[in-house]
PDB file of C-alpha atoms in Angstrom:
ATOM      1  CA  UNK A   7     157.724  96.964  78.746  1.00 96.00           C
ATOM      2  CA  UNK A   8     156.442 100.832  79.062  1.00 97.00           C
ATOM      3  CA  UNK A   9     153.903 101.671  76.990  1.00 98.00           C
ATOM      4  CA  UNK A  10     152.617 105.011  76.489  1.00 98.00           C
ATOM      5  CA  UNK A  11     149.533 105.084  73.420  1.00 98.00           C
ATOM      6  CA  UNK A  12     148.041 108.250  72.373  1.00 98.00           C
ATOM      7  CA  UNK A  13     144.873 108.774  70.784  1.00 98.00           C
ATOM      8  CA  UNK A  14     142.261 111.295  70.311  1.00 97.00           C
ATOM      9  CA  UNK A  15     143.605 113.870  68.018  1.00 97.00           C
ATOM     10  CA  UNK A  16     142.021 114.654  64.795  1.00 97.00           C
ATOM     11  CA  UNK A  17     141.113 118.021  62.647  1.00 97.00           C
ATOM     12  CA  UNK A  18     139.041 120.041  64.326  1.00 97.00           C
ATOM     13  CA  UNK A  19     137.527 123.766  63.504  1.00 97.00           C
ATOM     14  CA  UNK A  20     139.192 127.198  64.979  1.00 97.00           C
ATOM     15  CA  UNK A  21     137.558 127.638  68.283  1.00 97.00           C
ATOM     16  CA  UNK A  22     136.845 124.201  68.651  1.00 97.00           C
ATOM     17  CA  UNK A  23     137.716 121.372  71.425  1.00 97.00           C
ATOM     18  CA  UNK A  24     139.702 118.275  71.629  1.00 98.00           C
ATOM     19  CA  UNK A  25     140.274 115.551  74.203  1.00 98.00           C
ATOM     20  CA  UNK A  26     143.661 113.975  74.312  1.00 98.00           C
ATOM     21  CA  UNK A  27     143.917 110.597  76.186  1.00 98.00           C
ATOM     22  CA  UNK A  28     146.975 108.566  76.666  1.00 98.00           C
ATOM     23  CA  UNK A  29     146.748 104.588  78.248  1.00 98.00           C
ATOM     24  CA  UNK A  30     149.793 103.558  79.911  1.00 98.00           C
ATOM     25  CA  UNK A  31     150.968 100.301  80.421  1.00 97.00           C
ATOM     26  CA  UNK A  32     154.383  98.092  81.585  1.00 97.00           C
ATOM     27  CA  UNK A  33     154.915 100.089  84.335  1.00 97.00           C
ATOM     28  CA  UNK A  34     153.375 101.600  88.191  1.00 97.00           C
ATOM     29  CA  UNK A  35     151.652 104.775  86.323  1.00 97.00           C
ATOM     30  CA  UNK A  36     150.310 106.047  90.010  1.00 97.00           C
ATOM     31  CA  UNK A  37     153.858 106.951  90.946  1.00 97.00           C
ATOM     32  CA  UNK A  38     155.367 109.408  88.371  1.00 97.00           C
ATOM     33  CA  UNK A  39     154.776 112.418  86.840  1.00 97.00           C
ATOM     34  CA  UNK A  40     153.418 112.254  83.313  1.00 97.00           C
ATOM     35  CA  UNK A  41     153.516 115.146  81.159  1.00 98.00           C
ATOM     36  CA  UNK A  42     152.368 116.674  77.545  1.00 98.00           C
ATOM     37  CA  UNK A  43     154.570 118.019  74.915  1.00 98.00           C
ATOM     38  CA  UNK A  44     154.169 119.255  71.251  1.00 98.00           C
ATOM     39  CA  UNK A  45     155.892 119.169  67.912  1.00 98.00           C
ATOM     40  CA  UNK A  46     154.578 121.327  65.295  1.00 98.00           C
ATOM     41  CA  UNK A  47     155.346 120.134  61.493  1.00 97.00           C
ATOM     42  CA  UNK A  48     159.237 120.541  61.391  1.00 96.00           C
ATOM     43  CA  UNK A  49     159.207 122.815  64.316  1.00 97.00           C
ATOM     44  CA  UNK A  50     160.498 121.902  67.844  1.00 97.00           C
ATOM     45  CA  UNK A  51     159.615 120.132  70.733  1.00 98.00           C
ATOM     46  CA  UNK A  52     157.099 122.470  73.291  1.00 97.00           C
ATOM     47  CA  UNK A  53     156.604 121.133  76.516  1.00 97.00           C
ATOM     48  CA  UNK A  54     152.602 121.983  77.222  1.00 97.00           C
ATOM     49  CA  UNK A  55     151.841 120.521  80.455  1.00 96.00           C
ATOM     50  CA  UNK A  56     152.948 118.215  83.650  1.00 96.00           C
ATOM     51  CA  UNK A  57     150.568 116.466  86.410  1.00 97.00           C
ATOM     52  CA  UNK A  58     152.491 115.141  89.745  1.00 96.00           C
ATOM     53  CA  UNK A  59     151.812 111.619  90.464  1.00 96.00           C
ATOM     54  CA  UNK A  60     148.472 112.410  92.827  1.00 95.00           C
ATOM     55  CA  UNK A  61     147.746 115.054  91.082  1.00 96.00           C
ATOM     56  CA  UNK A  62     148.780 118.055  93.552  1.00 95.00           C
ATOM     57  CA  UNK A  63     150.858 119.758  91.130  1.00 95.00           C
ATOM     58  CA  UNK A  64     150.064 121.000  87.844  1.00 96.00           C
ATOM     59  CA  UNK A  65     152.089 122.692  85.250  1.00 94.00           C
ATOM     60  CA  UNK A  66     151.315 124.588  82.160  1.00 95.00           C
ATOM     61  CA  UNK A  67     152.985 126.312  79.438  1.00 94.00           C
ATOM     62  CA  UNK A  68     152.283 129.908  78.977  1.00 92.00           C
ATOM     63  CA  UNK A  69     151.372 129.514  75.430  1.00 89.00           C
ATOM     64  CA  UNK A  70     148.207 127.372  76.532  1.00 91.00           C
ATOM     65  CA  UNK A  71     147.209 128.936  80.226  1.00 86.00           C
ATOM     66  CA  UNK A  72     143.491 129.293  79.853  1.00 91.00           C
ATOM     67  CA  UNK A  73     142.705 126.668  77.107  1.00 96.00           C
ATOM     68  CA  UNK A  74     144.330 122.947  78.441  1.00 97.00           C
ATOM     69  CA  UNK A  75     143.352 120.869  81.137  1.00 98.00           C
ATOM     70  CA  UNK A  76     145.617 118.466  82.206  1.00 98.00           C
ATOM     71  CA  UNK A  77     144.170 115.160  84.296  1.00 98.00           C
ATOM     72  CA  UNK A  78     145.046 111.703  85.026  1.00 98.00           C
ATOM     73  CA  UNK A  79     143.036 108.822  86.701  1.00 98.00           C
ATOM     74  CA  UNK A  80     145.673 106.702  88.041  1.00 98.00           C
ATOM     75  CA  UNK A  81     143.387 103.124  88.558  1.00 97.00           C
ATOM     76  CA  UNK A  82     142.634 103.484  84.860  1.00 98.00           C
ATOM     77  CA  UNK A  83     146.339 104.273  84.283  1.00 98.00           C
ATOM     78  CA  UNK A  84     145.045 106.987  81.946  1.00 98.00           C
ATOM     79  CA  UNK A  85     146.510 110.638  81.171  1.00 98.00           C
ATOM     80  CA  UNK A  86     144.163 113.121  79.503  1.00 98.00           C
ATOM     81  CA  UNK A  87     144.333 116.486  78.076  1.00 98.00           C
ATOM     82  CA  UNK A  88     141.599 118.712  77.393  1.00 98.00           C
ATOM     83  CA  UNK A  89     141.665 121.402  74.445  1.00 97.00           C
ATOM     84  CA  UNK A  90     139.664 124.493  74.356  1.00 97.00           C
ATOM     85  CA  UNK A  91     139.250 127.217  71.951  1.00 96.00           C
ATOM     86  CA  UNK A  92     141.713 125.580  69.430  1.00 96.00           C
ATOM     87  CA  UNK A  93     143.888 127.594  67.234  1.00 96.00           C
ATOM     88  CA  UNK A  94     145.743 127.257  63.712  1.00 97.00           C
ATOM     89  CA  UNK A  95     148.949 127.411  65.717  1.00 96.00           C
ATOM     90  CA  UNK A  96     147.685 124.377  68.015  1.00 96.00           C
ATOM     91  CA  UNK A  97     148.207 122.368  64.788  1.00 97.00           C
ATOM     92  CA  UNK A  98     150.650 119.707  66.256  1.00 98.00           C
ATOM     93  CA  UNK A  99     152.038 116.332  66.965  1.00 98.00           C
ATOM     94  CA  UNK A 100     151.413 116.146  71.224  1.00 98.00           C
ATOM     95  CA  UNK A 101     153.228 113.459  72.441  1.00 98.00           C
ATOM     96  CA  UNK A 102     152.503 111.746  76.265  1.00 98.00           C
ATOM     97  CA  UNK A 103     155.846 111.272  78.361  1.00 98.00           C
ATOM     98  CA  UNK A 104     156.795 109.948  81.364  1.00 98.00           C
ATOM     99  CA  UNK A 105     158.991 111.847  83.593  1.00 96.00           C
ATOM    100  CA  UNK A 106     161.967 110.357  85.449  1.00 95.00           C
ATOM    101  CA  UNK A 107     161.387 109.653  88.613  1.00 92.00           C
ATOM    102  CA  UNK A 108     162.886 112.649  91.671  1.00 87.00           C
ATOM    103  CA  UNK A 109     164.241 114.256  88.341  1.00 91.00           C
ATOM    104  CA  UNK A 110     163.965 116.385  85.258  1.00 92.00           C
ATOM    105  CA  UNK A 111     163.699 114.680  82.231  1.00 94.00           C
ATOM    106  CA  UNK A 112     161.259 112.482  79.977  1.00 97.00           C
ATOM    107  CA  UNK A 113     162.156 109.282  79.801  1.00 97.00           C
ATOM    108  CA  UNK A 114     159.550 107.385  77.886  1.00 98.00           C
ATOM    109  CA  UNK A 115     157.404 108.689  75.378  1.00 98.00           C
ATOM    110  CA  UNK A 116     154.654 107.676  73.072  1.00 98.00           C
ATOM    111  CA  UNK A 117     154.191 107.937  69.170  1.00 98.00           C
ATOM    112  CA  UNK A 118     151.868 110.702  69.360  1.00 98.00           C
ATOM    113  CA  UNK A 119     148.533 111.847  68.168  1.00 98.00           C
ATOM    114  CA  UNK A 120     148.344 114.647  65.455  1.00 98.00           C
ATOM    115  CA  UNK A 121     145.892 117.603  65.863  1.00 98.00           C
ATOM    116  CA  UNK A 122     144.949 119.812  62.901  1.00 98.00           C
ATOM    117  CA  UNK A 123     143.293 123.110  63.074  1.00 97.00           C
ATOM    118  CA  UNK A 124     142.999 124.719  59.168  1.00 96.00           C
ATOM    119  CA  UNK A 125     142.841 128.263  58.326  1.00 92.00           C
TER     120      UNK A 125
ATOM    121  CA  UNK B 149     163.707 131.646  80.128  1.00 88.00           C
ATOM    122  CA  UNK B 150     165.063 130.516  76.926  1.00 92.00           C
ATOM    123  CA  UNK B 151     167.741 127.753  76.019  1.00 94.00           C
ATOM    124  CA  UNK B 152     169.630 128.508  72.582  1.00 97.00           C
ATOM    125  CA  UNK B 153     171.295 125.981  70.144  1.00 97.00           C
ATOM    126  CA  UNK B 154     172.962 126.270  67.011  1.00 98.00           C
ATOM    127  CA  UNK B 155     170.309 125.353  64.160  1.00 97.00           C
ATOM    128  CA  UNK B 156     173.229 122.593  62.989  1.00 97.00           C
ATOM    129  CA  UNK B 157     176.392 120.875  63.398  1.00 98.00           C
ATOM    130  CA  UNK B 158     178.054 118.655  60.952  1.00 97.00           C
ATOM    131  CA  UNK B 159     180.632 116.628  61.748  1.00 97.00           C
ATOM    132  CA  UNK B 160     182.768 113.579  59.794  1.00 97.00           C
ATOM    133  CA  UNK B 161     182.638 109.716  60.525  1.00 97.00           C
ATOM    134  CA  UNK B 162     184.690 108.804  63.900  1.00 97.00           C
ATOM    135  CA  UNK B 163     185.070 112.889  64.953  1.00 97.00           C
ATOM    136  CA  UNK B 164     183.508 114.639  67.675  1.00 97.00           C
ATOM    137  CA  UNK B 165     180.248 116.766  67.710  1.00 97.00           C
ATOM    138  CA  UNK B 166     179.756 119.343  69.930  1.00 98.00           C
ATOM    139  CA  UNK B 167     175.968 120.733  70.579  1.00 98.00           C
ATOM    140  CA  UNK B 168     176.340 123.836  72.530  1.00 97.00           C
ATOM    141  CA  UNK B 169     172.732 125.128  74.622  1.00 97.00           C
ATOM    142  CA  UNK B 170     172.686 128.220  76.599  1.00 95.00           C
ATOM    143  CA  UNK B 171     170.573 129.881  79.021  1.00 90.00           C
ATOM    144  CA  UNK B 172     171.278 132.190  81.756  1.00 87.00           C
ATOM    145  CA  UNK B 173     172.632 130.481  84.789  1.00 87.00           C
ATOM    146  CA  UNK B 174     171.956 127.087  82.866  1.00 86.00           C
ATOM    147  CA  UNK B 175     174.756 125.314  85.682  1.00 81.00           C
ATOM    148  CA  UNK B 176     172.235 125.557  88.029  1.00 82.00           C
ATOM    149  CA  UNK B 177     169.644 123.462  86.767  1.00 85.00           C
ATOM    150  CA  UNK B 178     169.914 119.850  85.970  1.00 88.00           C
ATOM    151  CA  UNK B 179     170.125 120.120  81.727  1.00 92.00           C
ATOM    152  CA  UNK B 180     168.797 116.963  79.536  1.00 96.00           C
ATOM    153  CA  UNK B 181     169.529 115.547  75.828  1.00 98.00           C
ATOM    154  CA  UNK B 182     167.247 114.660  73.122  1.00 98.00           C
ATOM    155  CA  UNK B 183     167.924 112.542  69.765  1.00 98.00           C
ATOM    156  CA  UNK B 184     165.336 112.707  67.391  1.00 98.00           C
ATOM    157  CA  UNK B 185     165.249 111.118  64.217  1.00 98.00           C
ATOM    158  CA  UNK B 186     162.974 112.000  61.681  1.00 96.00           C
ATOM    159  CA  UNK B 187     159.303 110.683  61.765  1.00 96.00           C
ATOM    160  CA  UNK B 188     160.240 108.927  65.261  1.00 98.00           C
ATOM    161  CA  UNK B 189     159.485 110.383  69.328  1.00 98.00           C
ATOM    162  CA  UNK B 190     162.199 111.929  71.367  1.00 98.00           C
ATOM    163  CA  UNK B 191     164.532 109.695  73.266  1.00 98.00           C
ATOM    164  CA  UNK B 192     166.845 110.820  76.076  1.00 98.00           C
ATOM    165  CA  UNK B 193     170.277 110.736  75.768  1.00 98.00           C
ATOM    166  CA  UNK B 194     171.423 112.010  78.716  1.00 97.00           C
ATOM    167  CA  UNK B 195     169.782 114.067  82.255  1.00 97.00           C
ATOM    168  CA  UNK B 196     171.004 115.288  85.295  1.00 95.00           C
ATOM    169  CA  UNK B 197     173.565 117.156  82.878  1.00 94.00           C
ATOM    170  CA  UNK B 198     176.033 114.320  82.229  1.00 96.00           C
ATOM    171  CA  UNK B 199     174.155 111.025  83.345  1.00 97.00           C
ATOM    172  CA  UNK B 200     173.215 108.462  80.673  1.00 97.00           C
ATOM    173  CA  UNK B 201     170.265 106.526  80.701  1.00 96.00           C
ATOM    174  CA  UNK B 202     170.563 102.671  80.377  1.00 95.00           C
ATOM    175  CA  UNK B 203     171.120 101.728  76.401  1.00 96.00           C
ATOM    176  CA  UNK B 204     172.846 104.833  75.438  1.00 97.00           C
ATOM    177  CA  UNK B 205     175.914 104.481  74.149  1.00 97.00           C
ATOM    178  CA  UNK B 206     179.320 105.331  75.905  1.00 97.00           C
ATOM    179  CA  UNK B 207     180.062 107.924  72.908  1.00 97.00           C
ATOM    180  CA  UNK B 208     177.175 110.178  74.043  1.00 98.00           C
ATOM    181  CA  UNK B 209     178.431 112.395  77.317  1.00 97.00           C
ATOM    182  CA  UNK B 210     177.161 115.834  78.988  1.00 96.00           C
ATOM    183  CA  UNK B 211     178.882 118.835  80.711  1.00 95.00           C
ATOM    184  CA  UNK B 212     177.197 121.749  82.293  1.00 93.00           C
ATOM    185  CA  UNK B 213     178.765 125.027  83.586  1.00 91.00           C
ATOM    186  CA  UNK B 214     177.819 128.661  83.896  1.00 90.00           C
ATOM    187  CA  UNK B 215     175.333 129.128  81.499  1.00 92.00           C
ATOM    188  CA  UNK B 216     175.997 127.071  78.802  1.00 94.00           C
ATOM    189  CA  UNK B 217     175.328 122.890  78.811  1.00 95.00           C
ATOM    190  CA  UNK B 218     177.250 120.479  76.325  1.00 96.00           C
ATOM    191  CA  UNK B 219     176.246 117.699  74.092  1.00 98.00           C
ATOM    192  CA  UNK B 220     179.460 115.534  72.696  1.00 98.00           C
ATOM    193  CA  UNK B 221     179.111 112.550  70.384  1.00 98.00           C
ATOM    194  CA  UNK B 222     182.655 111.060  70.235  1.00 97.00           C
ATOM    195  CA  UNK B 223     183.584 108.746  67.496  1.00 97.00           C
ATOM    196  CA  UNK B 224     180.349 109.781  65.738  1.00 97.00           C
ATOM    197  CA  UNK B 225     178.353 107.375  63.444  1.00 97.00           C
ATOM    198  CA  UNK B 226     175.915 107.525  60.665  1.00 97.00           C
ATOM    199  CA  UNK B 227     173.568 106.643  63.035  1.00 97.00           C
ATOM    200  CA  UNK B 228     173.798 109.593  65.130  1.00 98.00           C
ATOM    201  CA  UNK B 229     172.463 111.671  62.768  1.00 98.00           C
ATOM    202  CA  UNK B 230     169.232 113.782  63.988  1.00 98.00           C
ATOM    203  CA  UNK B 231     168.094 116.222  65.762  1.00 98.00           C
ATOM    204  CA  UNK B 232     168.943 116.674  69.320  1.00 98.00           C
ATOM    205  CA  UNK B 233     167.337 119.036  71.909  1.00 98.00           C
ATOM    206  CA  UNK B 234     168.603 120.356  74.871  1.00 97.00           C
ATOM    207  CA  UNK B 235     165.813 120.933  78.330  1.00 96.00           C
ATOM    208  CA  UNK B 236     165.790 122.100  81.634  1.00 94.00           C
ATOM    209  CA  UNK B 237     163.369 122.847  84.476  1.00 90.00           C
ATOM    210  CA  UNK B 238     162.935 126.227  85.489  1.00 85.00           C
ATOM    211  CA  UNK B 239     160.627 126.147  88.819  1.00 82.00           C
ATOM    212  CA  UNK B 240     157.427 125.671  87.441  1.00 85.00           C
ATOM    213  CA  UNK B 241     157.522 124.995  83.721  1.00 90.00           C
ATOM    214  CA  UNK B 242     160.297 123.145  81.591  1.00 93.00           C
ATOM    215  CA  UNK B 243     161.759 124.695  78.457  1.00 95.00           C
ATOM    216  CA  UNK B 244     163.476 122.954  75.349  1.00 97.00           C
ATOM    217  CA  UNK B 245     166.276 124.052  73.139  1.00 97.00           C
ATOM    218  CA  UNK B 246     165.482 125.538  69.850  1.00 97.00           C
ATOM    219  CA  UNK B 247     167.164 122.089  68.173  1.00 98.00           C
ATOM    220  CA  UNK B 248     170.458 121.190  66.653  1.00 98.00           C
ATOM    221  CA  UNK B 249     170.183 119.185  63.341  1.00 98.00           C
ATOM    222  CA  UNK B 250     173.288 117.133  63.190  1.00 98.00           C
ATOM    223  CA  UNK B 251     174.709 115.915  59.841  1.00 97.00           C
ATOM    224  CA  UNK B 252     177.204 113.333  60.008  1.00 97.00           C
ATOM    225  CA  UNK B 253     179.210 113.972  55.995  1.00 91.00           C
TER     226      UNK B 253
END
């Protein structure tokens, strides 16, 4: 069975940083692209970043050029995203995903961890 | 690059939905489906613009021409109703919908 878990969110300070890990299980992590997307309270899904299975392509969002890091350490079957200089409009649900493989599209995703940054 | 959907749809027991998304030249990339229900994670409904993954019910079909993609839920249930979010890959980033909230009355 796939298994994506998320943890490492919490409330943090404007300006602040967060790590975002995500262990994988049920499945050969090393070959797929694994990505990071967002859900703000009631607002919709924001795709935030994507790693290629070795690494050799990374993707970011716009919105957080500058501020993520995106890694992955395939023996430890582990996804991790770094957050830097946190805003009140980071506040967010960021959910791990696995995309399909040779196509677009997310096919398994994790419960997510919740970040809060207060006014 | 930006995909639009109507902000809701409601639809009776047993009729048809139809969740419009649009974007310009939309055909050309592959479009995907999210259901979400409330407090729970995405799950895919359908990729490659009419393809659905294993599990998903025969009522849940795609379309994809010029620039706008198609959702339709035929014979929709109670069950079916959530939110649902259209995607696509556009060369180096991927974009979602805006949302559709259907309401099954």
């Amino acid at each position: 069975e796939v298994r994506l878990v998320e943890s490492g969110g919490g409330l943090v300070k404007p300006g602040g940083s967060l790590r975002l890990s995500c262990a994988a299980s049920g499945f050969t992590f090393g070959r797929y692209t694994m990505t990071w997307v967002r859900q703000a309270p009631g607002k919709g899904l924001e795709w935030v970043s994507s790693i290629s299975s070795n690494s050799g392509y990374i993707y970011y969002a716009d919105s957080l050029k500058g501020r993520v890091t995106i890694s992955r350490d395939n023996a430890k079957k582990s996804l991790v995203l770094q957050l830097n200089s946190l805003r009140v409009e980071d506040t967010a649900l960021y959910y791990c995903a696995r995309e399909l493989a040779g196509t677009p599209g997310f096919d398994y995703w994790g419960q997510g961890t919740l970040v809060i940054v207060p006014s | 690059y930006e995909l639009t959907q109507p902000p809701s749809v409601s639809v009776s027991p047993g009729q048809t939905a139809t969740i419009t998304c649009s974007g310009d030249k939309l055909e050309i990339k592959y479009c995907c489906w999210y259901q979400q229900k409330p407090g729970q994670s995405p799950v895919l409904v359908i990729y490659e613009d009419t393809t659905r993954p294993s599990g998903i019910p025969e009522r849940f079909s795609g379309s994809n021409s010029g620039n706008t993609a198609t959702l339709t839920i035929s014979g929709t249930q109670a069950i079916d109703e959530a939110d649902y979010y259209c995607q696509a890959w556009n060369s180096s980033f991927y974009v979602f919908g805006t949302g559709t909230k259907v309401t099954v009355l």
